[in-house]
CSV table of C-alpha atoms in Angstrom, one decimal:
chain,number,residue,atom,x,y,z
A,12,MET,CA,108.2,201.6,54.2
A,13,ASP,CA,106.0,203.7,56.7
A,14,GLN,CA,102.7,202.7,56.6
A,15,GLN,CA,99.4,203.7,58.6
A,16,LEU,CA,97.3,201.6,60.1
A,17,ASP,CA,94.9,201.6,63.3
A,18,LEU,CA,96.5,198.5,65.1
A,19,GLY,CA,95.3,199.8,68.6
A,20,PHE,CA,97.7,199.6,72.2
A,21,PRO,CA,98.0,196.4,73.3
A,22,THR,CA,96.7,195.8,76.6
A,23,ALA,CA,99.6,193.0,77.7
A,24,VAL,CA,102.2,195.8,78.0
A,25,ARG,CA,104.6,195.1,81.1
A,26,GLU,CA,104.4,197.6,83.8
A,27,THR,CA,108.4,199.0,82.8
A,28,HIS,CA,106.6,200.1,79.4
A,29,ALA,CA,103.8,201.8,81.5
A,30,ALA,CA,104.8,205.0,81.1
A,31,ALA,CA,106.2,204.9,77.7
A,32,ARG,CA,104.9,207.2,75.4
A,33,ALA,CA,104.9,204.4,73.2
A,34,VAL,CA,105.2,200.8,72.0
A,35,ALA,CA,107.3,198.9,69.3
A,36,CYS,CA,105.1,195.9,68.6
A,37,PHE,CA,106.4,192.5,66.2
A,38,ASP,CA,102.1,191.7,65.6
A,39,ILE,CA,101.0,189.5,62.8
A,40,VAL,CA,98.1,190.4,61.3
A,41,PRO,CA,95.2,188.7,59.8
A,42,SER,CA,94.5,188.5,56.1
A,43,ALA,CA,91.1,190.3,55.1
A,44,ASP,CA,89.3,187.1,54.4
A,45,ALA,CA,90.2,186.2,58.1
A,46,GLY,CA,89.8,190.0,59.1
A,47,ALA,CA,85.8,190.0,58.6
A,48,ARG,CA,85.7,187.0,60.0
A,49,ILE,CA,86.9,187.6,63.1
A,50,LEU,CA,84.5,190.1,63.7
A,51,ASP,CA,81.7,187.7,62.4
A,52,CYS,CA,82.7,186.0,65.9
A,53,GLY,CA,82.8,188.9,68.0
A,54,ALA,CA,79.7,189.8,66.8
A,55,TRP,CA,78.1,186.4,67.5
A,56,LEU,CA,80.3,185.9,71.0
A,57,GLY,CA,78.2,189.6,72.0
A,58,ARG,CA,74.6,188.4,71.2
A,59,ARG,CA,75.8,185.3,72.8
A,60,TRP,CA,76.8,186.3,76.0
A,61,GLY,CA,74.5,190.3,76.0
A,62,LEU,CA,78.4,191.6,75.7
A,63,ASP,CA,78.6,195.3,76.1
A,64,GLY,CA,81.9,196.5,74.8
A,65,GLY,CA,82.2,198.2,70.5
A,66,LEU,CA,83.4,195.5,67.8
A,67,TYR,CA,87.4,196.9,67.0
A,68,SER,CA,87.7,197.8,63.4
A,69,LEU,CA,89.4,195.7,60.8
A,70,GLY,CA,92.3,197.5,60.6
A,71,ARG,CA,92.8,197.3,64.2
A,72,LEU,CA,92.8,194.0,64.3
A,73,HIS,CA,96.4,192.2,65.3
A,74,LEU,CA,98.0,189.4,66.7
A,75,SER,CA,101.4,190.4,69.1
A,76,LEU,CA,103.8,188.2,69.0
A,77,TRP,CA,106.3,190.8,70.6
A,78,GLY,CA,106.2,194.3,72.0
A,79,LEU,CA,108.7,196.5,73.9
A,80,GLY,CA,108.0,200.3,75.2
A,81,LEU,CA,109.5,203.0,73.9
A,82,GLU,CA,111.8,206.1,75.5
A,83,PRO,CA,113.6,209.1,74.4
A,84,GLY,CA,115.8,207.1,71.8
A,85,GLU,CA,113.3,205.8,69.6
A,86,ALA,CA,114.8,205.6,66.4
A,87,GLN,CA,117.8,203.6,67.6
A,88,ALA,CA,115.1,200.9,69.3
A,89,LEU,CA,113.8,200.7,66.6
A,90,GLU,CA,117.3,200.1,64.7
A,91,GLN,CA,117.9,197.7,67.2
A,92,MET,CA,114.2,196.0,66.8
A,93,ARG,CA,114.9,195.9,62.8
A,94,ALA,CA,118.7,194.1,63.3
A,95,ALA,CA,117.1,191.7,66.2
A,96,ALA,CA,113.7,191.0,63.1
A,97,ASP,CA,117.0,190.0,60.3
A,98,MET,CA,118.5,187.2,62.5
A,99,VAL,CA,114.8,185.8,62.6
A,100,ARG,CA,114.3,182.8,59.7
A,101,ARG,CA,110.5,180.8,60.3
A,102,PRO,CA,108.8,179.2,58.6
A,103,PRO,CA,105.0,180.0,57.4
A,104,ILE,CA,102.5,179.3,60.4
A,105,GLU,CA,98.8,178.2,59.7
A,106,ILE,CA,96.7,179.8,62.4
A,107,ASP,CA,93.6,178.5,63.9
A,108,LEU,CA,91.6,180.8,66.0
A,109,VAL,CA,89.2,177.4,68.0
A,110,LYS,CA,88.2,179.8,71.7
A,111,ALA,CA,87.3,182.9,73.2
A,112,MET,CA,88.2,183.6,76.0
A,113,GLN,CA,88.1,186.8,78.5
A,114,PHE,CA,91.7,188.2,79.8
A,115,GLY,CA,91.9,191.1,82.7
A,116,GLY,CA,89.9,194.4,81.8
A,117,GLY,CA,87.8,192.7,79.7
A,118,ALA,CA,89.6,192.0,76.6
A,119,ARG,CA,87.6,189.3,74.7
A,120,VAL,CA,89.6,187.5,72.8
A,121,LEU,CA,90.2,184.4,70.2
A,122,GLY,CA,92.8,181.9,71.0
A,123,CYS,CA,95.0,179.5,69.1
A,124,GLY,CA,94.7,175.6,68.5
A,125,TYR,CA,97.7,173.8,69.8
A,126,GLY,CA,99.4,173.5,67.1
A,127,ALA,CA,99.6,177.5,65.8
A,128,LYS,CA,100.1,177.9,69.3
A,129,ALA,CA,103.2,176.2,69.3
A,130,ALA,CA,105.0,177.6,65.6
A,131,LEU,CA,103.6,181.0,67.5
A,132,SER,CA,105.8,180.6,71.1
A,133,GLY,CA,108.3,179.7,68.4
A,134,LEU,CA,108.6,182.7,66.6
A,135,HIS,CA,108.0,184.7,69.7
A,136,ASP,CA,111.1,182.9,71.1
A,137,ALA,CA,113.0,183.3,68.4
A,138,LEU,CA,112.2,187.1,68.5
A,139,VAL,CA,112.8,187.2,72.3
A,140,GLU,CA,116.6,185.3,71.4
A,141,ALA,CA,117.5,187.7,68.6
A,142,ALA,CA,116.5,191.0,70.7
A,143,ILE,CA,118.3,190.2,73.3
A,144,GLU,CA,121.0,189.3,71.0
A,145,ALA,CA,121.1,192.4,70.2
A,146,GLY,CA,121.1,194.4,73.6
A,147,LEU,CA,116.8,195.2,73.4
A,148,ILE,CA,116.5,193.4,76.9
A,149,ALA,CA,118.6,191.4,79.0
A,150,ASP,CA,116.0,188.5,79.8
A,151,ARG,CA,112.7,187.1,78.8
A,152,ARG,CA,110.1,188.6,81.0
A,153,ARG,CA,106.7,187.0,80.7
A,154,ASP,CA,104.5,184.1,79.0
A,155,PHE,CA,103.0,184.6,76.0
A,156,GLU,CA,98.9,183.5,75.4
A,157,PRO,CA,99.3,184.6,71.2
A,158,HIS,CA,95.6,186.0,70.7
A,159,VAL,CA,93.4,188.4,68.8
A,160,THR,CA,91.5,190.8,70.6
A,161,THR,CA,88.2,191.6,69.0
A,162,ALA,CA,86.0,194.3,72.0
A,163,ARG,CA,86.3,195.2,75.6
A,164,ASP,CA,83.7,194.0,78.1
A,165,GLN,CA,82.3,195.3,81.1
A,166,ALA,CA,80.6,192.0,81.2
A,167,PRO,CA,81.7,188.7,81.7
A,168,MET,CA,82.4,185.6,78.9
A,169,PRO,CA,83.1,182.3,79.4
A,170,GLU,CA,85.1,180.3,77.7
A,171,THR,CA,83.8,179.0,74.7
A,172,MET,CA,85.0,176.7,72.0
A,173,LEU,CA,84.1,178.9,68.3
A,174,PRO,CA,81.6,176.9,65.9
A,175,SER,CA,84.3,176.3,63.1
A,176,PRO,CA,88.0,177.5,63.6
A,177,ILE,CA,89.2,180.8,62.0
A,178,CYS,CA,91.8,180.6,59.6
A,179,TRP,CA,94.7,181.6,57.8
A,180,ARG,CA,98.5,181.5,57.0
A,181,ALA,CA,100.8,183.7,58.1
A,182,GLU,CA,103.7,184.4,55.9
A,183,ALA,CA,105.0,187.8,57.4
A,184,PHE,CA,105.6,189.6,60.7
A,185,VAL,CA,105.2,193.2,61.1
A,186,LEU,CA,107.1,195.7,63.7
A,187,VAL,CA,104.2,198.5,64.4
A,188,VAL,CA,104.5,202.0,66.3
A,189,LYS,CA,101.6,202.6,68.6
A,190,ARG,CA,100.4,205.7,70.5
A,191,ARG,CA,97.3,205.8,72.2
A,192,GLY,CA,94.6,208.1,70.5
A,193,ARG,CA,96.5,207.5,66.8
A,194,PRO,CA,96.5,204.9,64.8
A,195,ALA,CA,99.6,202.5,64.6
A,196,ARG,CA,102.3,202.9,62.4
A,197,MET,CA,103.9,200.1,60.6
A,198,VAL,CA,107.9,200.4,60.4
A,199,GLY,CA,108.2,196.9,59.4
A,200,ARG,CA,107.5,193.6,57.8
A,201,TRP,CA,109.7,190.2,57.7
A,202,PRO,CA,108.3,187.5,55.7
A,203,LEU,CA,108.3,183.9,56.9
A,204,ARG,CA,110.1,181.7,54.5
A,205,GLY,CA,112.4,180.0,57.1
A,206,THR,CA,112.7,175.9,57.4
A,207,ARG,CA,113.0,175.7,61.2
């Protein structure tokens, strides 16, 4: 099932994983149409606020759900992550990106509306609980703010409401392995077909 993707390396990786050579992440990838609209919006924000960062490529866009730094023994950790994902049953999620913000390190991000944020938080929580049950982690370690990063800037940007929401229906989440300077590699995909 391995597939090459260019999703980039996440910025919000826990400090304990900073030294890891690779990170495995559960992500949602936008539809092609939503991805094109995300990049159009990123360009609009750049023009509006005089931002200096280059836009990410379409293949690099993603919404991270939860990630884990991989140390030696990567294959075992990936098997545990697959086992955790197999336990998760959630319905498809109607995602709407409604605002632009800037995170630490100059990340230019698009954030979700309340309903999508609640549904994505539920999926995140289910993955974390499954990871605890699978023995990957001992407990919860960080807050979750669903977003899609479009660029990194030196110049500041105020929070900005988008002219219109960018919407798509997330029907699956994926497991990808990310290494700095290399395209991400998809190693698993799970449909969102549950009822909770």
